XYZ file of C-alpha atoms in Angstrom:
405
model
C 0.000 0.000 0.000
C 1.480 3.342 -1.123
C 1.796 6.184 1.363
C -0.255 9.318 0.751
C 1.835 12.163 -0.665
C 1.744 15.123 1.722
C 2.169 18.459 -0.027
C 1.379 21.057 2.665
C 2.779 21.928 6.067
C -0.725 21.616 7.547
C -0.892 17.973 6.476
C 2.536 17.275 7.986
C 1.565 18.916 11.289
C -1.336 16.507 11.616
C 1.005 13.449 11.565
C 2.108 11.758 14.807
C 5.717 12.388 15.910
C 6.927 8.813 15.300
C 5.594 8.836 11.723
C 7.350 12.138 11.054
C 10.620 10.617 12.306
C 10.159 7.594 10.013
C 9.477 9.866 7.042
C 12.623 11.915 7.747
C 14.784 8.774 7.978
C 13.336 7.452 4.707
C 14.010 10.760 2.966
C 17.611 10.838 4.225
C 18.202 7.258 3.033
C 16.700 8.086 -0.356
C 18.794 11.250 -0.581
C 21.958 9.267 0.217
C 21.074 6.745 -2.491
C 20.562 9.509 -5.047
C 23.911 11.111 -4.119
C 25.645 7.757 -4.636
C 24.082 7.358 -8.094
C 25.102 10.890 -9.100
C 28.660 10.357 -7.800
C 29.034 7.169 -9.851
C 27.801 8.959 -12.947
C 30.259 11.800 -12.329
C 33.145 9.346 -11.769
C 32.281 7.570 -14.994
C 32.154 10.878 -16.852
C 35.476 11.983 -15.316
C 37.106 8.688 -16.285
C 35.726 8.955 -19.808
C 36.934 12.560 -20.075
C 40.384 11.462 -18.862
C 40.520 8.686 -21.442
C 39.410 11.115 -24.133
C 42.154 13.557 -23.106
C 44.717 10.740 -23.217
C 43.573 9.807 -26.695
C 43.867 13.449 -27.725
C 47.392 13.595 -26.241
C 48.501 10.307 -27.852
C 51.921 10.706 -29.444
C 51.771 11.090 -33.221
C 54.666 8.986 -34.529
C 53.783 9.873 -38.122
C 55.183 13.378 -37.549
C 58.695 12.036 -36.985
C 61.217 10.116 -39.106
C 62.578 6.750 -37.948
C 66.046 5.227 -37.938
C 67.541 1.808 -37.218
C 70.134 1.955 -34.437
C 72.303 -0.279 -32.271
C 72.447 0.395 -28.526
C 75.118 -0.797 -26.102
C 74.017 -1.411 -22.549
C 75.340 -2.824 -19.312
C 73.446 -4.316 -16.419
C 73.981 -6.080 -13.118
C 71.705 -9.076 -13.515
C 71.938 -10.441 -9.970
C 68.384 -9.424 -9.011
C 66.695 -10.149 -12.353
C 65.044 -13.190 -13.935
C 67.279 -12.905 -16.998
C 67.548 -10.590 -19.986
C 64.720 -11.888 -22.183
C 61.070 -11.136 -21.408
C 59.041 -13.979 -19.891
C 55.271 -14.320 -19.606
C 54.914 -14.685 -15.845
C 57.329 -11.981 -14.659
C 58.073 -8.304 -15.153
C 61.465 -8.691 -13.468
C 63.572 -8.967 -16.631
C 65.987 -6.570 -18.316
C 63.909 -6.488 -21.508
C 60.721 -5.633 -19.619
C 62.323 -2.518 -18.118
C 64.007 -1.651 -21.410
C 60.798 -1.728 -23.453
C 58.858 0.082 -20.730
C 61.401 2.917 -20.992
C 61.401 2.871 -24.814
C 57.613 3.236 -24.875
C 57.418 5.825 -22.106
C 59.756 8.231 -23.906
C 57.940 7.525 -27.189
C 60.901 6.037 -29.034
C 58.810 3.085 -30.247
C 55.098 2.346 -30.579
C 55.438 -1.377 -29.849
C 58.037 -4.096 -29.595
C 56.420 -6.001 -32.457
C 56.899 -3.116 -34.878
C 60.421 -2.149 -33.803
C 62.501 -4.699 -35.800
C 64.165 -5.683 -32.514
C 67.107 -8.070 -32.038
C 69.437 -8.793 -29.122
C 73.027 -10.036 -29.235
C 72.952 -12.316 -26.192
C 70.215 -13.885 -24.102
C 71.696 -13.949 -20.605
C 70.031 -16.129 -17.966
C 68.751 -15.397 -14.476
C 71.341 -13.527 -12.302
C 73.822 -13.190 -15.216
C 75.209 -9.706 -15.950
C 76.530 -7.948 -19.051
C 79.076 -5.218 -19.645
C 78.646 -5.060 -23.411
C 75.188 -6.264 -24.414
C 74.014 -4.912 -27.786
C 70.488 -4.585 -29.151
C 69.247 -3.294 -32.504
C 65.857 -1.732 -33.224
C 64.074 0.979 -35.196
C 63.257 4.093 -33.160
C 61.922 7.605 -33.535
C 64.530 10.043 -34.866
C 64.893 13.812 -34.666
C 63.264 15.945 -37.328
C 65.480 17.214 -40.124
C 67.514 20.180 -38.915
C 67.082 19.302 -35.229
C 69.983 17.939 -33.121
C 70.074 14.129 -32.717
C 68.012 12.699 -29.893
C 70.074 11.770 -26.811
C 68.870 8.192 -26.633
C 71.073 7.132 -23.708
C 70.089 10.127 -21.601
C 66.396 9.611 -22.374
C 66.458 5.920 -21.474
C 68.716 6.134 -18.416
C 66.319 8.615 -16.784
C 63.658 5.881 -16.837
C 65.663 2.668 -16.336
C 66.585 1.130 -12.952
C 70.061 2.176 -11.782
C 71.532 -1.277 -12.399
C 70.547 -1.136 -16.096
C 72.352 1.525 -18.143
C 72.679 2.354 -21.842
C 76.201 3.547 -22.666
C 76.386 4.218 -26.433
C 74.413 4.055 -29.665
C 74.992 4.181 -33.405
C 72.881 4.419 -36.579
C 73.111 1.142 -38.526
C 71.741 -0.188 -41.845
C 68.095 -1.281 -41.869
C 69.083 -4.953 -42.233
C 71.563 -4.892 -39.327
C 70.847 -7.500 -36.636
C 72.485 -7.454 -33.204
C 72.060 -11.227 -33.116
C 73.255 -12.329 -36.546
C 75.873 -9.638 -37.298
C 77.926 -10.272 -34.144
C 81.419 -11.561 -35.056
C 82.253 -13.040 -31.675
C 81.095 -12.963 -28.068
C 83.259 -13.140 -24.946
C 82.025 -14.289 -21.552
C 84.008 -13.899 -18.342
C 83.325 -15.892 -15.202
C 84.838 -14.350 -12.047
C 85.785 -16.526 -9.076
C 88.067 -16.607 -6.002
C 91.078 -18.896 -6.147
C 90.346 -20.617 -2.848
C 91.879 -24.095 -2.892
C 91.487 -24.532 -6.660
C 94.409 -25.764 -8.773
C 94.524 -23.077 -11.470
C 97.187 -24.906 -13.493
C 94.951 -27.976 -13.820
C 91.956 -25.782 -14.697
C 93.973 -24.015 -17.408
C 95.047 -27.362 -18.865
C 91.415 -28.466 -18.993
C 90.363 -25.154 -20.563
C 92.915 -25.534 -23.361
C 91.150 -28.686 -24.569
C 88.076 -26.570 -25.327
C 89.629 -24.548 -28.157
C 88.675 -25.542 -31.686
C 85.460 -26.991 -33.090
C 83.752 -29.638 -30.947
C 80.365 -31.175 -30.180
C 79.330 -29.600 -26.858
C 76.179 -31.637 -26.180
C 77.704 -32.871 -22.893
C 78.734 -29.359 -21.850
C 75.445 -27.480 -22.223
C 71.736 -27.831 -21.583
C 70.272 -29.340 -24.754
C 67.386 -27.165 -25.938
C 65.910 -29.730 -28.334
C 62.333 -28.617 -27.583
C 63.071 -25.300 -29.314
C 64.636 -26.910 -32.358
C 68.323 -26.895 -31.361
C 69.681 -30.225 -32.657
C 73.228 -29.231 -33.736
C 75.753 -28.785 -30.940
C 79.019 -28.121 -32.751
C 80.577 -24.808 -31.757
C 84.030 -23.283 -32.288
C 85.863 -21.897 -29.262
C 88.470 -19.269 -30.155
C 89.832 -18.665 -26.662
C 89.556 -20.460 -23.322
C 91.784 -19.287 -20.481
C 92.088 -19.075 -16.704
C 93.731 -15.871 -15.460
C 94.428 -14.177 -12.117
C 93.068 -10.618 -12.180
C 93.921 -9.408 -8.651
C 96.529 -10.549 -6.194
C 95.797 -11.381 -2.583
C 94.729 -8.432 -0.427
C 95.859 -7.658 3.112
C 94.445 -10.935 4.417
C 97.138 -13.597 4.154
C 96.921 -16.432 1.669
C 96.439 -16.721 -2.084
C 92.911 -18.107 -1.641
C 91.584 -14.537 -1.802
C 93.028 -13.856 -5.243
C 90.305 -13.114 -7.794
C 90.459 -15.044 -11.052
C 88.475 -15.246 -14.275
C 87.601 -17.860 -16.865
C 87.525 -16.280 -20.335
C 85.614 -17.954 -23.166
C 85.292 -16.524 -26.686
C 83.196 -17.889 -29.556
C 80.922 -16.681 -32.339
C 77.969 -18.329 -30.617
C 77.117 -20.248 -27.461
C 74.670 -22.942 -26.425
C 72.238 -22.713 -23.516
C 74.150 -22.848 -20.184
C 77.339 -23.741 -22.075
C 79.652 -21.450 -20.090
C 78.204 -22.487 -16.728
C 78.363 -26.197 -17.578
C 82.013 -25.869 -18.619
C 82.830 -23.862 -15.500
C 81.099 -26.488 -13.360
C 83.434 -29.172 -14.727
C 86.498 -26.902 -14.435
C 85.712 -26.413 -10.731
C 85.745 -30.208 -10.294
C 89.132 -30.261 -12.049
C 90.408 -27.440 -9.831
C 89.370 -29.391 -6.736
C 91.291 -32.432 -7.962
C 88.104 -34.491 -8.256
C 88.513 -34.874 -12.026
C 91.557 -34.874 -14.313
C 91.876 -32.121 -16.944
C 91.409 -34.821 -19.608
C 87.760 -35.212 -18.557
C 87.098 -32.258 -20.886
C 88.418 -34.292 -23.845
C 86.253 -37.241 -22.836
C 83.092 -35.122 -22.539
C 83.764 -33.695 -26.003
C 83.953 -37.258 -27.359
C 80.364 -38.402 -27.921
C 81.626 -41.971 -28.360
C 83.136 -42.024 -24.866
C 80.138 -40.118 -23.425
C 77.089 -40.694 -25.674
C 74.936 -39.283 -22.847
C 75.618 -36.304 -20.636
C 76.485 -37.284 -17.047
C 74.548 -35.466 -14.341
C 76.580 -32.709 -12.695
C 76.030 -29.287 -11.122
C 75.998 -26.021 -13.021
C 78.233 -23.202 -11.844
C 76.162 -20.451 -10.205
C 75.074 -17.561 -12.425
C 76.041 -14.456 -10.417
C 79.767 -14.422 -11.399
C 79.033 -14.691 -15.148
C 79.280 -11.641 -17.397
C 78.669 -11.139 -21.129
C 81.834 -9.080 -21.325
C 82.183 -8.165 -24.994
C 80.244 -8.428 -28.258
C 82.299 -7.675 -31.364
C 80.816 -6.056 -34.473
C 82.161 -4.401 -37.602
C 81.082 -1.064 -36.150
C 83.067 1.938 -35.013
C 82.456 5.547 -33.978
C 79.794 4.722 -31.415
C 78.038 7.836 -30.154
C 78.782 8.403 -26.457
C 76.855 11.155 -24.663
C 79.346 12.614 -22.190
C 76.816 13.894 -19.666
C 75.025 10.547 -19.651
C 78.302 8.621 -19.394
C 79.344 10.687 -16.374
C 76.144 9.622 -14.611
C 76.785 5.963 -15.538
C 80.315 6.104 -14.088
C 79.064 7.767 -10.890
C 76.379 5.102 -10.479
C 78.883 2.266 -10.954
C 81.322 3.906 -8.527
C 78.588 4.008 -5.898
C 77.762 0.340 -6.540
C 81.466 -0.530 -6.299
C 81.816 1.382 -3.026
C 78.791 -0.358 -1.492
C 79.969 -3.862 -2.368
C 83.657 -3.174 -1.623
C 82.823 -1.882 1.850
C 80.885 -5.082 2.541
C 83.810 -7.151 1.252
C 86.334 -5.330 3.442
C 84.102 -5.687 6.504
C 83.861 -9.452 5.978
C 87.604 -9.665 5.327
C 88.344 -7.908 8.621
C 86.051 -10.345 10.400
C 88.130 -13.179 8.953
C 91.334 -11.468 10.113
C 89.881 -11.264 13.605
C 89.078 -14.986 13.560
C 92.616 -16.061 12.589
C 93.910 -18.798 14.854
C 90.499 -19.553 16.354
C 89.905 -22.503 13.998
C 91.928 -24.919 11.906
C 93.120 -23.558 8.565
C 90.235 -23.116 6.098
C 90.664 -22.198 2.416
C 87.224 -22.670 0.843
C 86.507 -19.281 -0.728
C 85.488 -21.113 -3.917
C 83.128 -23.458 -2.081
C 79.938 -21.775 -3.299
C 80.607 -21.864 -7.032
C 78.392 -24.864 -7.808
C 74.602 -24.980 -7.604
C 72.850 -27.444 -5.331
C 74.314 -29.667 -2.657
C 77.326 -31.883 -3.230
C 77.653 -35.377 -1.821
C 80.319 -35.923 0.836
C 81.523 -38.939 -1.130
C 82.484 -37.843 -4.634
C 81.301 -39.906 -7.604
C 83.402 -39.487 -10.787
C 81.533 -38.201 -13.842
C 82.224 -41.461 -15.671
C 80.196 -43.375 -13.055
C 77.256 -41.019 -12.629
C 73.689 -41.425 -13.912
C 73.220 -39.877 -17.339
C 70.594 -37.766 -19.092
C 68.638 -38.895 -22.138
C 70.674 -39.109 -25.334
C 70.324 -36.458 -28.025
C 68.814 -39.027 -30.392
C 66.152 -39.999 -27.832
C 65.205 -36.366 -27.250
C 64.968 -35.634 -30.965
C 62.740 -38.686 -31.519
C 60.524 -37.600 -28.602
C 59.902 -34.086 -29.932
C 59.501 -35.255 -33.535
C 56.806 -37.674 -32.360
C 55.021 -34.848 -30.511
C 55.198 -32.666 -33.615
C 57.271 -29.999 -31.848
C 60.205 -30.174 -34.281
C 61.020 -31.437 -37.768
C 64.348 -33.005 -38.692
């Protein structure tokens, strides 16, 4: 039953007090409901107006010329999930790189940028000389060149920095036009026998089948594992500091080739560590390169990723454009990073000095170079369980229709 509409004050005065109170409460509730509806409509209109303004402000790429360029960049990959973009994470170098490229309107999209990368470094791996190539917005005729490094470095995280760029031909590819790549793996000497490691490294030079010294990526169509190693060397890069003993000397494993397989450097370094510990002879490298002696890869631990660095990518390019103001900022940032980590290193070193004589002699600075846990009783590689053979893996993925041979 509908209430009678009261239009005059006389009619309202005739109502009992409790009914007046009920009517007031109902009116306030109705008023609140109406305000909510109006607010939602206003919010929707404001949002629509904002979207319309954004569309009006959308950058007009057609007003600018484009050019194909190569960009050099460095990054400390310790806290990232790798260089290449992955579906379930935004914590990659490429994610931050493309976010910056889009934000400063250098590209419309990755898909339309003719993008290539020189190296695909894995989780925690760093680079001093990574190179990418892509097509970007250029300055209008008569205007000074755009300062690409300065523009990008303002938007990138501090541990990712562009350092130089250069115009290149339209068909230039950072991946396919690279002449050679050099990786360096840094490690403390500890109790490792560097002479034995160097002897093992020398067996790597030349053209070999590295199926036993990489992670076979057959699922993605990689079925050929011959690669040519131009240089493989173990070198000391810094002598022992104030703390006594050569175990604190920093060393590096240098590996140069035109191209590398997945986890190739870390697999090789994992075996070299076993050689340095005296658990394997240097000749184990020769045996692993012989697919007759080792038709299947024995199971062994990868070297950890943090010490690995894509140190140099060589191209037939010169006269890279270096923006001095941007480079000064890059150097300052790296100096600050160096200071932070060096201070921590010195603090730990002084703790070790203070503990001298309180325990038996320990020389295991290199003890954390291998992933996973190692058995107390060592099993030689020749007696370990093995992975599936290359032929078995190929047959498996051919049957599933993933690859064609």
